[in-house]
PDB file of N, CA and C in Angstrom:
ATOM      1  N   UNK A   1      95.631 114.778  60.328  1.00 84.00           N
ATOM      2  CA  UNK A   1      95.204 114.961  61.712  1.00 84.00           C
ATOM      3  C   UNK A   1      94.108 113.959  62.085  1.00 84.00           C
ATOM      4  N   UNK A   2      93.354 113.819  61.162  1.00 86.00           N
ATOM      5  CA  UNK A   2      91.896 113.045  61.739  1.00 86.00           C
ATOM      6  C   UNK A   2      92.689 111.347  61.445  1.00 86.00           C
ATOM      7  N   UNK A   3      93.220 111.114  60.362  1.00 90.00           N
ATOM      8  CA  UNK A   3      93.956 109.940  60.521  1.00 90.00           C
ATOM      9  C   UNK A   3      94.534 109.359  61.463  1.00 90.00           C
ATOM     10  N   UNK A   4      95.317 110.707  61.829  1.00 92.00           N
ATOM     11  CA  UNK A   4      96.314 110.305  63.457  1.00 92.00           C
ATOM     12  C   UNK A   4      95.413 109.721  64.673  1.00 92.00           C
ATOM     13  N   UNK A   5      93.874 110.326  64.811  1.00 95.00           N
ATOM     14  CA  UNK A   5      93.160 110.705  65.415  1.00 95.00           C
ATOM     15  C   UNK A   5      92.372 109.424  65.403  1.00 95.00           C
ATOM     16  N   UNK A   6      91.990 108.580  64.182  1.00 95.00           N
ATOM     17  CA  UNK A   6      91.870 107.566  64.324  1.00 95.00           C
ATOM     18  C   UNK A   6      92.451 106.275  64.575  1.00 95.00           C
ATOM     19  N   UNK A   7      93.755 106.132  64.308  1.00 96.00           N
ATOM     20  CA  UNK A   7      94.834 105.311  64.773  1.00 96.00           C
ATOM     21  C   UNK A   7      95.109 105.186  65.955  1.00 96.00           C
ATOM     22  N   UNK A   8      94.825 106.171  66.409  1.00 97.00           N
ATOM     23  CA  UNK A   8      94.763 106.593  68.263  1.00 97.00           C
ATOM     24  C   UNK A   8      93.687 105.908  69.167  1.00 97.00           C
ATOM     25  N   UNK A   9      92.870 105.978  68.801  1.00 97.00           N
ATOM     26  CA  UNK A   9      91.268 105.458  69.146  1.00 97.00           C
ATOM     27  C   UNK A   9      91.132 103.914  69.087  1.00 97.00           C
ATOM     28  N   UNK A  10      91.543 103.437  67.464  1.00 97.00           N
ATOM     29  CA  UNK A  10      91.934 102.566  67.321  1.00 97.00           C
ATOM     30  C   UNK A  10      92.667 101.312  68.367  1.00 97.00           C
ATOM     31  N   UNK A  11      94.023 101.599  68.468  1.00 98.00           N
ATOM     32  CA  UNK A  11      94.753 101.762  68.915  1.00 98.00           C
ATOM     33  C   UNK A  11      94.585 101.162  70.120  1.00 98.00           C
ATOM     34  N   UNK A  12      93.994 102.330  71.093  1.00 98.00           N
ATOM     35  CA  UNK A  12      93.042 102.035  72.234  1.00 98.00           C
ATOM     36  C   UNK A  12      92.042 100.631  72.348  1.00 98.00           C
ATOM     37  N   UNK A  13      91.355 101.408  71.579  1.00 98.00           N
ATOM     38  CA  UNK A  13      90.407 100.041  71.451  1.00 98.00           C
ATOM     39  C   UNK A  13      90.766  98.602  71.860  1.00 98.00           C
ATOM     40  N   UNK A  14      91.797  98.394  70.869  1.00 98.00           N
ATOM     41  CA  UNK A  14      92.487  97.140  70.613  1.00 98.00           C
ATOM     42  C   UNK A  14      93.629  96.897  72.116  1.00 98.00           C
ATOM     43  N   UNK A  15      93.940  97.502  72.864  1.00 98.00           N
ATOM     44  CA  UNK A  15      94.663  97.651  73.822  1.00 98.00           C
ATOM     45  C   UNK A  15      93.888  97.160  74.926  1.00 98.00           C
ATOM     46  N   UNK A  16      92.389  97.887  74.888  1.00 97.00           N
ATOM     47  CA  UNK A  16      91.670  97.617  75.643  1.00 97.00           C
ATOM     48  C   UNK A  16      90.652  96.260  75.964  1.00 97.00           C
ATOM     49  N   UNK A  17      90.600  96.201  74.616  1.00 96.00           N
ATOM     50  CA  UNK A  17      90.146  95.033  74.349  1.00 96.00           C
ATOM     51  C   UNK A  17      90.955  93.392  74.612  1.00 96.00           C
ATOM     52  N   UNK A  18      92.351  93.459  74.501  1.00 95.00           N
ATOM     53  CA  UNK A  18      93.297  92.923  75.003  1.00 95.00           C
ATOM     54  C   UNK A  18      93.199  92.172  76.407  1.00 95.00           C
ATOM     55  N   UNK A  19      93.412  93.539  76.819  1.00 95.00           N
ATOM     56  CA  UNK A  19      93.425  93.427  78.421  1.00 95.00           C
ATOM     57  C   UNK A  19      92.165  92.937  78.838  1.00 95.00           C
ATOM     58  N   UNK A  20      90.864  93.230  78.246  1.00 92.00           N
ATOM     59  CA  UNK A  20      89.755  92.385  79.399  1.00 92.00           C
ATOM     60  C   UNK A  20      89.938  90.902  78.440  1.00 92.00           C
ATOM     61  N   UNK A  21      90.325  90.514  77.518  1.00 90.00           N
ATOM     62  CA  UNK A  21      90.587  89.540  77.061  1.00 90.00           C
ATOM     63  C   UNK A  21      91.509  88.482  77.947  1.00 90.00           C
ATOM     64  N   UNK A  22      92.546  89.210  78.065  1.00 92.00           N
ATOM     65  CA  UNK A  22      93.692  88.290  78.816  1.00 92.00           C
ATOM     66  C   UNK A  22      93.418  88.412  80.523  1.00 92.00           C
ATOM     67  N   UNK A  23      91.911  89.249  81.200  1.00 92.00           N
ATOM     68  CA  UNK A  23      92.101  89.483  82.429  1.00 92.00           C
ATOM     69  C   UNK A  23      92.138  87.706  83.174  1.00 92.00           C
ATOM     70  N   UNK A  24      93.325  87.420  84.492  1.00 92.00           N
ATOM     71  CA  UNK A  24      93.077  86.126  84.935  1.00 92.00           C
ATOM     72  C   UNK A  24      91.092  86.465  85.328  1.00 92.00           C
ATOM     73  N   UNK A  25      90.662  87.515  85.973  1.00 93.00           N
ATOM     74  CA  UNK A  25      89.261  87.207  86.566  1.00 93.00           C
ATOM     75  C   UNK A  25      88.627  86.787  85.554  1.00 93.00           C
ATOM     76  N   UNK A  26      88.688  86.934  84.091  1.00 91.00           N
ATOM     77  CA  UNK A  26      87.386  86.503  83.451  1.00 91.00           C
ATOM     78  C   UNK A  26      87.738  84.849  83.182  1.00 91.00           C
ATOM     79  N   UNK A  27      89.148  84.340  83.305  1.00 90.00           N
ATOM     80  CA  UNK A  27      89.345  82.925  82.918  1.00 90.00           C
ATOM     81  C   UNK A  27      88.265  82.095  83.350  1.00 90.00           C
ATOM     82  N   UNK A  28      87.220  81.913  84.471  1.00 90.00           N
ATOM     83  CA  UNK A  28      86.073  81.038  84.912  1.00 90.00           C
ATOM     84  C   UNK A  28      85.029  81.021  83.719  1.00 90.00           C
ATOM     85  N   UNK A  29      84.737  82.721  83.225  1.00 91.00           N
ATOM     86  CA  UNK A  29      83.816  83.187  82.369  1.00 91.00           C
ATOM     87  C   UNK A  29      84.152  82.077  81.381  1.00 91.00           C
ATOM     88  N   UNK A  30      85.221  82.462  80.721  1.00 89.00           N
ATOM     89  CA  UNK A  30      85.623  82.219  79.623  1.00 89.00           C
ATOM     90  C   UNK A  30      86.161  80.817  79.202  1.00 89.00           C
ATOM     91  N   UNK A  31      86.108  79.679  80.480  1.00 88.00           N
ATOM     92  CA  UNK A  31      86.688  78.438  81.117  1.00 88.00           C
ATOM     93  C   UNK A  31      84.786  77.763  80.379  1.00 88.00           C
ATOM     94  N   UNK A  32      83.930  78.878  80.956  1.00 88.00           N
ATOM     95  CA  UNK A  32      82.021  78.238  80.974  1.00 88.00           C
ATOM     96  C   UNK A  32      82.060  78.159  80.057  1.00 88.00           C
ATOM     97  N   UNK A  33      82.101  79.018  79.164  1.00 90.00           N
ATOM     98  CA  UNK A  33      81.870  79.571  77.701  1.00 90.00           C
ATOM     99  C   UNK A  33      82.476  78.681  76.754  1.00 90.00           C
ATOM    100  N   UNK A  34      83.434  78.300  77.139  1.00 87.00           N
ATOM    101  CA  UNK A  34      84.188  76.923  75.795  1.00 87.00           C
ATOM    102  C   UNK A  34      83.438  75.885  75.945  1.00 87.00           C
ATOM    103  N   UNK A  35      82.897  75.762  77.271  1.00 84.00           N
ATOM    104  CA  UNK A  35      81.899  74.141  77.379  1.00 84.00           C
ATOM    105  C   UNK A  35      80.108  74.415  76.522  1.00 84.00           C
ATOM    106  N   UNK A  36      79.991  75.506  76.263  1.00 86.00           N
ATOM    107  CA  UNK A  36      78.842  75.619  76.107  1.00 86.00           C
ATOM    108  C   UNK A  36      78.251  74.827  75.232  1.00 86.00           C
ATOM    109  N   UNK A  37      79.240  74.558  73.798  1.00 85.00           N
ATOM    110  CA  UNK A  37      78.603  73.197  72.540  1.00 85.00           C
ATOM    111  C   UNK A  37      78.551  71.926  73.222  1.00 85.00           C
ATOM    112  N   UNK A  38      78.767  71.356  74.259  1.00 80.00           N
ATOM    113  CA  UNK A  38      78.600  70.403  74.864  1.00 80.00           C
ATOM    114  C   UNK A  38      77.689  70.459  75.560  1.00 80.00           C
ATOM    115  N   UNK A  39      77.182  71.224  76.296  1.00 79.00           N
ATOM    116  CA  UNK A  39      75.857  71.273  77.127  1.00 79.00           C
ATOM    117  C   UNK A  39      74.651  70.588  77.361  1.00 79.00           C
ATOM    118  N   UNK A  40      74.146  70.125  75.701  1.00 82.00           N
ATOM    119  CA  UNK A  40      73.381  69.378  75.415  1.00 82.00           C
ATOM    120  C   UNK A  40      73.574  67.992  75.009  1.00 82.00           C
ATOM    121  N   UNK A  41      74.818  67.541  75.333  1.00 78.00           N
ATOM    122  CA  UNK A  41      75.420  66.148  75.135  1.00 78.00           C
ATOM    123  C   UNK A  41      75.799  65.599  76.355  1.00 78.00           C
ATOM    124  N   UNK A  42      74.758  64.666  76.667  1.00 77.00           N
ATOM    125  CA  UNK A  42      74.937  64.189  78.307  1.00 77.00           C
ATOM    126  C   UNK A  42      76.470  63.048  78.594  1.00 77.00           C
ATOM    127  N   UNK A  43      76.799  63.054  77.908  1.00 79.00           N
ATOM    128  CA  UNK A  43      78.155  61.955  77.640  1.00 79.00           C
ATOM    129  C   UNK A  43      79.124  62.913  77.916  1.00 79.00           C
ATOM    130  N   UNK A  44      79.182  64.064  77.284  1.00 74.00           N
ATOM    131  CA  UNK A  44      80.163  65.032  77.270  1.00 74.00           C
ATOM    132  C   UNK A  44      80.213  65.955  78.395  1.00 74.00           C
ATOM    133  N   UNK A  45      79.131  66.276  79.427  1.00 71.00           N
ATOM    134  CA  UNK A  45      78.937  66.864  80.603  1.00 71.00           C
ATOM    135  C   UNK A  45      79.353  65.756  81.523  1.00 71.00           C
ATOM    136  N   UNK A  46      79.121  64.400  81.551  1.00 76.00           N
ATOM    137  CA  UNK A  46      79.588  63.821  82.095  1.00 76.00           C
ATOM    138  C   UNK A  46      80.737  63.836  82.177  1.00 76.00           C
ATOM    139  N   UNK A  47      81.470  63.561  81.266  1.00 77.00           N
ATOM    140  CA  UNK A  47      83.415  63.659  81.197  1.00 77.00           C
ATOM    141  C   UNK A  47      84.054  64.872  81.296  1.00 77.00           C
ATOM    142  N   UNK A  48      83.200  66.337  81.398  1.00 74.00           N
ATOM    143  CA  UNK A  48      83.454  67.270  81.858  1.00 74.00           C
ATOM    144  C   UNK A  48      83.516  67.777  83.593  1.00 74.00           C
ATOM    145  N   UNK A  49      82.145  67.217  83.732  1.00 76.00           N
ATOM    146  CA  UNK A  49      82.060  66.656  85.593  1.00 76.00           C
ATOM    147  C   UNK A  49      83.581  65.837  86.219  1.00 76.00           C
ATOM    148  N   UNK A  50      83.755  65.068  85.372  1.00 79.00           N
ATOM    149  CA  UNK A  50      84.369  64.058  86.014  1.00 79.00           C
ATOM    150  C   UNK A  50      86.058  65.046  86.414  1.00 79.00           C
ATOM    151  N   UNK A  51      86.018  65.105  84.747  1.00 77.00           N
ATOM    152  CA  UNK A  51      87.319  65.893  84.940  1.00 77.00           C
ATOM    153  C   UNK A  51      87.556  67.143  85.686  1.00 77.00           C
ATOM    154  N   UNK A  52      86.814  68.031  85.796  1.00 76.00           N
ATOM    155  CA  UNK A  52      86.462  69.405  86.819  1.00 76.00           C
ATOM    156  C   UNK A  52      86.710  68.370  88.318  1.00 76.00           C
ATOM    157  N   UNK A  53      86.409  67.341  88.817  1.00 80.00           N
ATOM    158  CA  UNK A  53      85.921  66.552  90.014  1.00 80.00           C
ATOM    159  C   UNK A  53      87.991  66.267  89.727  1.00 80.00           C
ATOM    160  N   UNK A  54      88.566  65.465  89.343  1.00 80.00           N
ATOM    161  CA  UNK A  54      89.624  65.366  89.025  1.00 80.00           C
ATOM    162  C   UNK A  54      90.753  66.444  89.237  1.00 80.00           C
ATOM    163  N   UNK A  55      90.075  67.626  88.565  1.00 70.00           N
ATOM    164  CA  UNK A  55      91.761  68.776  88.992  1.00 70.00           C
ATOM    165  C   UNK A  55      91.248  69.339  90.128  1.00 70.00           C
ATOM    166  N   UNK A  56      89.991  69.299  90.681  1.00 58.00           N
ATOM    167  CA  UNK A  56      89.786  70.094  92.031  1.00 58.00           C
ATOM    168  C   UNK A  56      90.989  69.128  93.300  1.00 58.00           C
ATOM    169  N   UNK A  57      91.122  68.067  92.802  1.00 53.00           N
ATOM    170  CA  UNK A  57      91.817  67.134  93.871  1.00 53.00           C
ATOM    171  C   UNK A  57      93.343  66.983  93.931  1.00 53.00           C
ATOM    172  N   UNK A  58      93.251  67.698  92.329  1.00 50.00           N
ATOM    173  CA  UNK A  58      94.934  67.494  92.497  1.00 50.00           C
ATOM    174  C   UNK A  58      95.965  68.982  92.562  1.00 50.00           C
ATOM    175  N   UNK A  59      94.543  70.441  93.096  1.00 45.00           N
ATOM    176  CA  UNK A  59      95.009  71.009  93.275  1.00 45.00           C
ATOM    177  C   UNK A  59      95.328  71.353  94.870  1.00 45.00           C
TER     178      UNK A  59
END
């Protein structure tokens, strides 16, 4: 019973966790968050600028 009981919960968890994972709203969050080891590399914010400046135009 308590096994079942944890597999269940479990279960959940991981379901839930999923979903705010894959939500499209957090893609911006999660778009910032990959640039963050670059931040402090002015070469690399640059070619990040550029390119952000780039798909805004070709959308």
């Amino acid at each position: 019973m308590i096994r079942g009981l944890g597999t269940v919960v479990v279960m959940v968890a991981f379901v839930g966790l999923a979903l705010w994972v894959f939500n499209p709203r957090r893609k911006k969050d999660f778009d910032e968050a990959t640039q963050l080891p670059f931040a402090d590399d002015p070469e690399a914010s640059k070619h990040v600028e550029q390119a952000k400046a780039s798909g805004s135009k070709q959308q």
